[in-house]
Short mmCIF file of C-alpha atoms in Angstrom, two decimals:
data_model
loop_
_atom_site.label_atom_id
_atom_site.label_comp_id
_atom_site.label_asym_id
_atom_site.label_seq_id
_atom_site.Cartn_x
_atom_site.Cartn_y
_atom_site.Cartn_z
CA UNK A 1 0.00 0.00 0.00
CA UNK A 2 1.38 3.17 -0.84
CA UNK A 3 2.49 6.00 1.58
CA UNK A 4 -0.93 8.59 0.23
CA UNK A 5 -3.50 5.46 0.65
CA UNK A 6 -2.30 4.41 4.24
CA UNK A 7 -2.01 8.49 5.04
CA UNK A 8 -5.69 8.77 3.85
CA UNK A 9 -6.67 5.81 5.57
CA UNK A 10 -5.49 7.10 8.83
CA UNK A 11 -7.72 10.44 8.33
CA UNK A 12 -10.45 9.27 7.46
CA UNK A 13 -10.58 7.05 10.93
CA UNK A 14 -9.42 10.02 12.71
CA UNK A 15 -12.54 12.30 11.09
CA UNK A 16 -15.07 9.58 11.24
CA UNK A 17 -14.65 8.43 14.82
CA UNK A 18 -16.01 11.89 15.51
CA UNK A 19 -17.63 13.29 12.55
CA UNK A 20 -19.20 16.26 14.56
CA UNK A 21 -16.00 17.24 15.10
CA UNK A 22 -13.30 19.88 12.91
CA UNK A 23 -9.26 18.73 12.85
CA UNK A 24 -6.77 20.37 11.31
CA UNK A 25 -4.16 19.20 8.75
CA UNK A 26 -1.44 19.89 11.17
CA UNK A 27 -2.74 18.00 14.14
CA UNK A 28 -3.69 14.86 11.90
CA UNK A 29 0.01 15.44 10.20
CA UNK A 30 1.61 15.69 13.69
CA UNK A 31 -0.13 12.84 15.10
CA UNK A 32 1.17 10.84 12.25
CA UNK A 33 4.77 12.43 11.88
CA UNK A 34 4.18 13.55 8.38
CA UNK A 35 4.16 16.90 6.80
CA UNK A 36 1.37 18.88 6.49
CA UNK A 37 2.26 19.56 2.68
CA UNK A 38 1.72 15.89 1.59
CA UNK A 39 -1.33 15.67 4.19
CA UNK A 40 -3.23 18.39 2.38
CA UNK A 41 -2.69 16.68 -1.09
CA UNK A 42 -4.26 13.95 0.10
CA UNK A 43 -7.24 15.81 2.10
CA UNK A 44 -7.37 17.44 -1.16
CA UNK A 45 -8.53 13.70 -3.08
CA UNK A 46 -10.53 13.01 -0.30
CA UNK A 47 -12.51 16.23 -0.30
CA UNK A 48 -13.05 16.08 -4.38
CA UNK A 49 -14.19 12.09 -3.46
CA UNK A 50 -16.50 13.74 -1.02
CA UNK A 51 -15.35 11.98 1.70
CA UNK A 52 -14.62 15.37 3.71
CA UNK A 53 -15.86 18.82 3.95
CA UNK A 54 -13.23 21.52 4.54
CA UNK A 55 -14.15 24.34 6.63
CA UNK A 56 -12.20 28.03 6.70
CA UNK A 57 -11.52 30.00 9.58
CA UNK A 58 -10.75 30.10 13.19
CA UNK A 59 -11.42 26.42 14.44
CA UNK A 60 -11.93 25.20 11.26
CA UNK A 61 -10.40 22.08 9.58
CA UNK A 62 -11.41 19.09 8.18
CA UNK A 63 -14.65 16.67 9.45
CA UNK A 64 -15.75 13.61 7.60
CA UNK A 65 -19.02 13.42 5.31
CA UNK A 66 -18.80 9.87 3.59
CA UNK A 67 -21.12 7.02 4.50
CA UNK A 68 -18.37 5.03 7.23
CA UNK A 69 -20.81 2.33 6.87
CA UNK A 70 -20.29 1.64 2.93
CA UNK A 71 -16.72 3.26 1.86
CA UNK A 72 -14.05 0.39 2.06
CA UNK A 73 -10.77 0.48 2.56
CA UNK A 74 -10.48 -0.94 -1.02
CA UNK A 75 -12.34 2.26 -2.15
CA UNK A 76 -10.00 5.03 -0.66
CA UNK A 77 -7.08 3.17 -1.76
CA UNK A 78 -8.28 3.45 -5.41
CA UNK A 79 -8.54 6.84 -5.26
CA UNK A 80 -4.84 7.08 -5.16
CA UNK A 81 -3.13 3.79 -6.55
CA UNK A 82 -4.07 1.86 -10.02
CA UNK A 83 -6.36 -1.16 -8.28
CA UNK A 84 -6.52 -2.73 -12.15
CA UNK A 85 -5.97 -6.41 -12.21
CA UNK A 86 -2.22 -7.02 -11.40
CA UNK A 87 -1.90 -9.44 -14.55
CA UNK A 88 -3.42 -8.37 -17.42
CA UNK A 89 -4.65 -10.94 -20.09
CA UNK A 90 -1.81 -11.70 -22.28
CA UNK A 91 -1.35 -12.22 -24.86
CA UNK A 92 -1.96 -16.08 -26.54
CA UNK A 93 1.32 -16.34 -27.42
CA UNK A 94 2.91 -15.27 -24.37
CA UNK A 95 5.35 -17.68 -22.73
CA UNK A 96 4.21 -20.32 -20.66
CA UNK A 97 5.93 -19.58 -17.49
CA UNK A 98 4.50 -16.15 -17.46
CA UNK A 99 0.95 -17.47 -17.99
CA UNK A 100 1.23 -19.76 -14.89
CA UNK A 101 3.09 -16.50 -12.99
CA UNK A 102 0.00 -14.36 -13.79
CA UNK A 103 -2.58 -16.96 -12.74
CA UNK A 104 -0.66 -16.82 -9.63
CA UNK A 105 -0.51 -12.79 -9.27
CA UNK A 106 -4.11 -13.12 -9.77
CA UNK A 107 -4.88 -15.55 -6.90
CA UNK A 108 -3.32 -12.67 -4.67
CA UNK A 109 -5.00 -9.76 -6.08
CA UNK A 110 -8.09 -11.44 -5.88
CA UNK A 111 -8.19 -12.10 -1.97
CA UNK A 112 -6.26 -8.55 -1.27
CA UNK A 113 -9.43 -7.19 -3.34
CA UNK A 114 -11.97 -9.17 -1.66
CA UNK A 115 -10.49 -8.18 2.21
CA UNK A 116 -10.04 -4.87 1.52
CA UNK A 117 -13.24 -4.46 -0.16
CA UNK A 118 -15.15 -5.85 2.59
CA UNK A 119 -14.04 -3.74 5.39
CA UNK A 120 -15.32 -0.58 6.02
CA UNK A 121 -14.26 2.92 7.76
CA UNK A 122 -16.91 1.41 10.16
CA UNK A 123 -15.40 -1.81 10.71
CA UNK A 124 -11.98 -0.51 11.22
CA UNK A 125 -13.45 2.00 14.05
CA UNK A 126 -15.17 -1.53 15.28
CA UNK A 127 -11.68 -3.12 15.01
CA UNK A 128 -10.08 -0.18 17.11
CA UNK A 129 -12.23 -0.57 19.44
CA UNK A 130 -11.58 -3.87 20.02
CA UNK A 131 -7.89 -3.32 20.21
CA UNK A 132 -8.32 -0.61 22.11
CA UNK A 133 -10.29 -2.82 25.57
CA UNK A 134 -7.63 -5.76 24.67
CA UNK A 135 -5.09 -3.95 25.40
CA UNK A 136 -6.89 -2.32 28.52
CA UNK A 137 -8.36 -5.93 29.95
CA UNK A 138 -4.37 -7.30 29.53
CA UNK A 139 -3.27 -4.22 31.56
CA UNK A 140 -5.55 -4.17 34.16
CA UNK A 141 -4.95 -8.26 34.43
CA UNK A 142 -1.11 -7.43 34.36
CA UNK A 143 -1.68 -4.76 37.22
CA UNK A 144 -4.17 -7.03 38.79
CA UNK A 145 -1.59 -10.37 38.97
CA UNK B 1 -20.31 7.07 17.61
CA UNK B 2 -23.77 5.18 16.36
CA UNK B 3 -24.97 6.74 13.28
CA UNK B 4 -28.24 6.83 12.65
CA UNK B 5 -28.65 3.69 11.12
CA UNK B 6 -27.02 1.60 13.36
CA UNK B 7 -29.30 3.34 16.44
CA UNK B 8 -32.10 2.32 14.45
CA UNK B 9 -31.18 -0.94 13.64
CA UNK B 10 -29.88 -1.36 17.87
CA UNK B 11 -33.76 -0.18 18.39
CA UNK B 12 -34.89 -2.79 16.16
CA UNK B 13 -33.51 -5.48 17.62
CA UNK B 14 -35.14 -5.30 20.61
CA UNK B 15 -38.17 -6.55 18.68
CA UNK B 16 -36.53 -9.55 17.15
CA UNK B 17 -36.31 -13.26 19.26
CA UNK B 18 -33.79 -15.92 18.54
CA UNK B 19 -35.07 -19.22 19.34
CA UNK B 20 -34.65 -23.01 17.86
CA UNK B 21 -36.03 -23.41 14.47
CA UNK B 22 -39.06 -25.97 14.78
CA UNK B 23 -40.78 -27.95 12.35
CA UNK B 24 -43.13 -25.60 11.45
CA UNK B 25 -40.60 -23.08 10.76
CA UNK B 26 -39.41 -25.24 7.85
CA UNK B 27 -41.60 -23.61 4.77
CA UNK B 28 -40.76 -20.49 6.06
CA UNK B 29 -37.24 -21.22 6.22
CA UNK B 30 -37.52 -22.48 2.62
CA UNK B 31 -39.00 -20.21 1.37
CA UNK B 32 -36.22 -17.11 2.55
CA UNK B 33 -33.94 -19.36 1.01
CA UNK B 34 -35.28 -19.21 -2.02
CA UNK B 35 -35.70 -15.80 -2.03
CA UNK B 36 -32.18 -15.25 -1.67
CA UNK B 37 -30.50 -17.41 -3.30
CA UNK B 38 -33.24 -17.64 -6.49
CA UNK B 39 -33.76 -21.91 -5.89
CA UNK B 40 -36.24 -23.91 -3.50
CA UNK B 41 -34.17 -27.24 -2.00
CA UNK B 42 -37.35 -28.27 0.06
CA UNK B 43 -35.50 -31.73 0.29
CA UNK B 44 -32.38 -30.47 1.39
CA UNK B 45 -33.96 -28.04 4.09
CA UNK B 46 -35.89 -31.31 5.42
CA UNK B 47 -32.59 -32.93 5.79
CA UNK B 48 -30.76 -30.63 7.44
CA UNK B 49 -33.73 -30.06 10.19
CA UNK B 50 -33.32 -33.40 10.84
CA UNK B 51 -29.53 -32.91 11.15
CA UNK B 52 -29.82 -29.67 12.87
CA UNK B 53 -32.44 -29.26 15.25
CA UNK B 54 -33.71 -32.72 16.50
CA UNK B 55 -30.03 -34.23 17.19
CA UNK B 56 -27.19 -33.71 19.67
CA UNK B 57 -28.38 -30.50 20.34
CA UNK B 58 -25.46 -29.50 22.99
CA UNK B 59 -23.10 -28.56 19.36
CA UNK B 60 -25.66 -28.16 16.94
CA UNK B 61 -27.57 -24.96 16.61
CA UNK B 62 -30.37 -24.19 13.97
CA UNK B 63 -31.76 -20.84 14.92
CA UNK B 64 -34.02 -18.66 13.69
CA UNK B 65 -35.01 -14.78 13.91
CA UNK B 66 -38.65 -13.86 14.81
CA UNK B 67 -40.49 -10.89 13.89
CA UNK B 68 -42.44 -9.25 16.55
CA UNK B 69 -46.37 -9.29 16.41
CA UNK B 70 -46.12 -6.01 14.14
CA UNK B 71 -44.25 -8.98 11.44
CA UNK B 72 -47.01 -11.59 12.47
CA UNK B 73 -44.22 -13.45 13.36
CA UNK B 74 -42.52 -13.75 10.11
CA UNK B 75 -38.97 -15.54 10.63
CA UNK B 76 -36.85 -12.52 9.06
CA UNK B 77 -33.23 -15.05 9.21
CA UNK B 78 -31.45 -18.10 9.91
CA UNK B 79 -28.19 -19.12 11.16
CA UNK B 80 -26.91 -23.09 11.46
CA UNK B 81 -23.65 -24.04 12.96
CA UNK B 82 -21.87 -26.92 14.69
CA UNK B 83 -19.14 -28.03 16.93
CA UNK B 84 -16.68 -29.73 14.81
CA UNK B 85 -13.39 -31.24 16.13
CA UNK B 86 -10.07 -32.27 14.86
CA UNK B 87 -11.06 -31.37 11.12
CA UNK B 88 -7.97 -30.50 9.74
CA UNK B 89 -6.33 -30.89 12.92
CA UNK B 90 -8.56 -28.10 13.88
CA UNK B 91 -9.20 -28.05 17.82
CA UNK B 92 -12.95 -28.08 18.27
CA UNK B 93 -14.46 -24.88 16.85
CA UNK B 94 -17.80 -23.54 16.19
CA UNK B 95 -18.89 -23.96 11.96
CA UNK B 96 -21.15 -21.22 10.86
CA UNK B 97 -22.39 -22.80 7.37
CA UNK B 98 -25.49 -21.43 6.85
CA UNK B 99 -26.45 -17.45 7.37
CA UNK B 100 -29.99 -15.42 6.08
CA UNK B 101 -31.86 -12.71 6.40
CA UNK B 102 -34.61 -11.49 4.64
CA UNK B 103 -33.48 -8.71 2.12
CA UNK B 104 -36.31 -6.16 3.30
CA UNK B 105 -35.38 -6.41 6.67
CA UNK B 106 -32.03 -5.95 6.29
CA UNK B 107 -30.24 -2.99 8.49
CA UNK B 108 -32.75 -3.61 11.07
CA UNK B 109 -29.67 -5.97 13.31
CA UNK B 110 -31.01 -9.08 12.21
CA UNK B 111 -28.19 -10.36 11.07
CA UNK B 112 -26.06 -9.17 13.94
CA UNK B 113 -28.69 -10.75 16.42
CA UNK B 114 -28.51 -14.24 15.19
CA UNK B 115 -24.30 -13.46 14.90
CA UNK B 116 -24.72 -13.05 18.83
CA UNK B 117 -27.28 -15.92 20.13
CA UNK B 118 -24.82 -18.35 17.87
CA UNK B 119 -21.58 -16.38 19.45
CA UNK B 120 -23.32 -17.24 23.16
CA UNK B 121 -24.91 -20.78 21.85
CA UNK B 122 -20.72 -22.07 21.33
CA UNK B 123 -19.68 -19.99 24.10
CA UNK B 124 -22.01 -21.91 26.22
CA UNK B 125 -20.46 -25.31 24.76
CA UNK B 126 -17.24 -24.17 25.66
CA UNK B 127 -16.01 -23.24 22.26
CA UNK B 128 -13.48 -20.30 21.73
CA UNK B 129 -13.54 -19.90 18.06
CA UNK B 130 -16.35 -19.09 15.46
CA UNK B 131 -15.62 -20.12 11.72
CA UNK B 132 -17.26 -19.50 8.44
CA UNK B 133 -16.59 -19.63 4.79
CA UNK B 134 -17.51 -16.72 2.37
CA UNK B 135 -17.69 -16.65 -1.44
CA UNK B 136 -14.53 -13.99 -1.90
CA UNK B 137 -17.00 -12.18 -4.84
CA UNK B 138 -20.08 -12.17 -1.98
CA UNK B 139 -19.70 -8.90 -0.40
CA UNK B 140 -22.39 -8.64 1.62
CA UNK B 141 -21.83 -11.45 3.78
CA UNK B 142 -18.24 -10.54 3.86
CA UNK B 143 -18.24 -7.36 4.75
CA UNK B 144 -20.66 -7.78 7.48
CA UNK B 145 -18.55 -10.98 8.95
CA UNK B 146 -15.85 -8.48 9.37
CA UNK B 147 -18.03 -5.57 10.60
CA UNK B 148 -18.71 -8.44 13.51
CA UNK B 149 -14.56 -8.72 14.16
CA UNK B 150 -13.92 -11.61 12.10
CA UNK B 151 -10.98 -12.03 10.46
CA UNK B 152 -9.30 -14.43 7.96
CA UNK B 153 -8.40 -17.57 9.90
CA UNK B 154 -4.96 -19.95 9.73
CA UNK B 155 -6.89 -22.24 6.88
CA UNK B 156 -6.47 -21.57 3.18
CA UNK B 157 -9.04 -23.32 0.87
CA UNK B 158 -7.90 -25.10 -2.16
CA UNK B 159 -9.46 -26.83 -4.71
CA UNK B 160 -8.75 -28.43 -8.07
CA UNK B 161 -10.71 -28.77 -11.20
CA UNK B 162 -10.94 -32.21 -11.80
CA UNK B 163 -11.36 -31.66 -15.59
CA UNK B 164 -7.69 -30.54 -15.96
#
C-alpha cells in the first residue's frame, strides 16, 4: 500500500470516529509524523471524493461526510493507486511460465481485493475498538496479577 | 459514535427473538432461502432439520429470527452451525455454514442478532472460536462478517478442477 492510501486511511478514521468534530491538517500530520504539505494533497482527493468537507476559519479544519458504513478500505485506496488487475490478459502467445506467474498474481490480487473491499471505515473503528479494551483488559490483568 | 442507522437498527432489535427453528418453521425457512438465493431445495432443508435441530443439540444450533407481532411473526433469518473437532487438525471450533436474512429487513440488526445468540450458543459449549466460509465475490456477507470482528483464519481453501 502506498504511503498517500495508508495516510488517507489514517484520516479518514481520525474524522469519522467523531464526525461532529473539525481537525486540522497539522494535528492529523503531527499525530502521524508527516508533513502537512503531503497531508493536504491527500485531504485534497478526499474532499473532491467527497469523503470530507473543509471548513475556513478560526477552528476550522477538516470533518468527515462519507457514508463510514459503505466506503471500504479498497475504495479510498483506489482513489490514489491503479487497483486494475495485477496481470493483465496476455497475450496467446505469451510464454508459458508467465501465464502460470499471472494466474498466480491473480490468486493474490483477488483475496487482497476481496479483504479490503469488505471492510469498512466502520469496521476498522469496530476493530479499534476492540484493540483498544484488549489492550486495557491485559493491563488491568497485568496490574491485577 | 452510532450513526443513525445503526441506532435504528440497535432499536430494532429489541423486537426480534432468537429461538430453535421448529418444524413448522421449515416452509418459512424455505422459502427465505429461495428468495435469496433464487432456488427452493425443500428436500435439502428437510434434511438438514433433521440434522440440525432434532439431534445432539449441545453442538448443533439451527436458529431462527422472529419478527415481533407487528411482522405476524414472520422468521426474518437463519443461522446453522456446529461443533466440529479435529477437522484438519482443527481443535474443536464452532462452523457457521449457513447465514440469512430477509433482504427487506435488512439494516434492522437481524443479522447481527442471530451473529450473537450463535456467538453465546458455542460460548455456552465451551467453544473459543467461530468459523465460516464466504464466497470472496459475496460482499455482503463478507463485509458484514468483518463488521462483527472476524478475520481471515490460519486455513487456506484449495481446490482443483478435476477436468484438468
Amino acid at each position: 500500500m502506498q504511503k498517500s492510501s495508508r495516510l488517507a486511511i489514517f484520516a479518514l478514521l481520525e474524522l469519522a470516529s467523531d464526525p461532529e468534530r473539525q481537525v486540522s491538517v497539522s494535528d492529523i500530520g503531527e499525530k502521524y509524523g508527516v508533513s502537512a504539505h503531503h497531508l493536504a494533497k491527500v485531504m485534497h482527493t478526499l474532499g473532491r471524493a467527497g469523503l470530507v468537507r473543509s471548513i475556513r476559519g478560526v477552528g476550522g479544519g477538516y470533518s468527515f461526510v462519507g457514508n463510514a458504513r459503505r466506503v471500504t478500505l479498497l475504495d479510498i485506496i483506489g482513489l490514489f493507486e491503479d487497483i486494475s488487475p495485477a496481470c493483465a490478459p496476455r497475450d496467446p502467445d505469451a510464454p508459458t511460465a508467465e501465464k502460470a506467474l499471472c494466474q498466480v498474481e491473480a490468486e493474490i490480487d483477488d483475496i487482497s481485493k476481496a479483504t479490503l473491499g469488505s471492510i469498512t471505515i466502520s469496521t476498522m473503528l469496530k476493530n479499534i475498538r476492540r484493540i483498544e479494551e484488549r489492550s486495557a483488559r491485559a493491563l488491568q490483568e497485568e496490574t491485577a496479577g | 459514535m452510532a450513526d443513525s442507522e445503526e441506532m435504528q437498527a440497535n432499536a430494532l432489535k429489541g423486537q426480534i427473538s432468537i429461538r430453535r427453528a421448529r418444524a413448522e418453521d421449515l416452509d418459512q425457512v424455505i422459502a427465505l432461502d429461495a428468495k435469496v438465493t433464487g432456488l427452493a431445495k425443500p428436500e435439502y432443508w428437510q434434511d438438514i432439520f433433521e440434522r440440525y435441530a432434532t439431534r445432539r443439540l449441545d453442538e448443533r444450533f439451527f436458529l431462527v429470527a422472529e419478527g415481533s407481532e407487528s411482522d405476524d411473526g414472520t422468521i426474518l433469518g437463519f443461522i446453522i452451525g456446529e461443533v466440529r473437532g479435529w477437522e484438519f487438525g482443527s481443535a474443536p471450533c464452532g462452523w457457521v455454514f449457513a447465514f440469512s436474512v430477509d433482504p427487506g429487513t435488512r439494516l434492522r440488526g437481524v443479522g447481527e442478532s442471530l451473529f450473537d445468540a450463535i456467538s453465546d450458543r458455542f460460548r455456552g459449549a465451551g467453544i473459543q472460536t467461530m468459523r465460516t466460509m464466504v464466497a470472496r465475490d459475496n460482499r455482503l456477507h463478507m463485509a458484514f462478517f468483518r463488521s462483527e470482528g472476524m478475520v481471515a483464519g490460519p486455513y487456506i481453501q484449495l481446490e482443483k478442477s478435476l477436468d484438468d
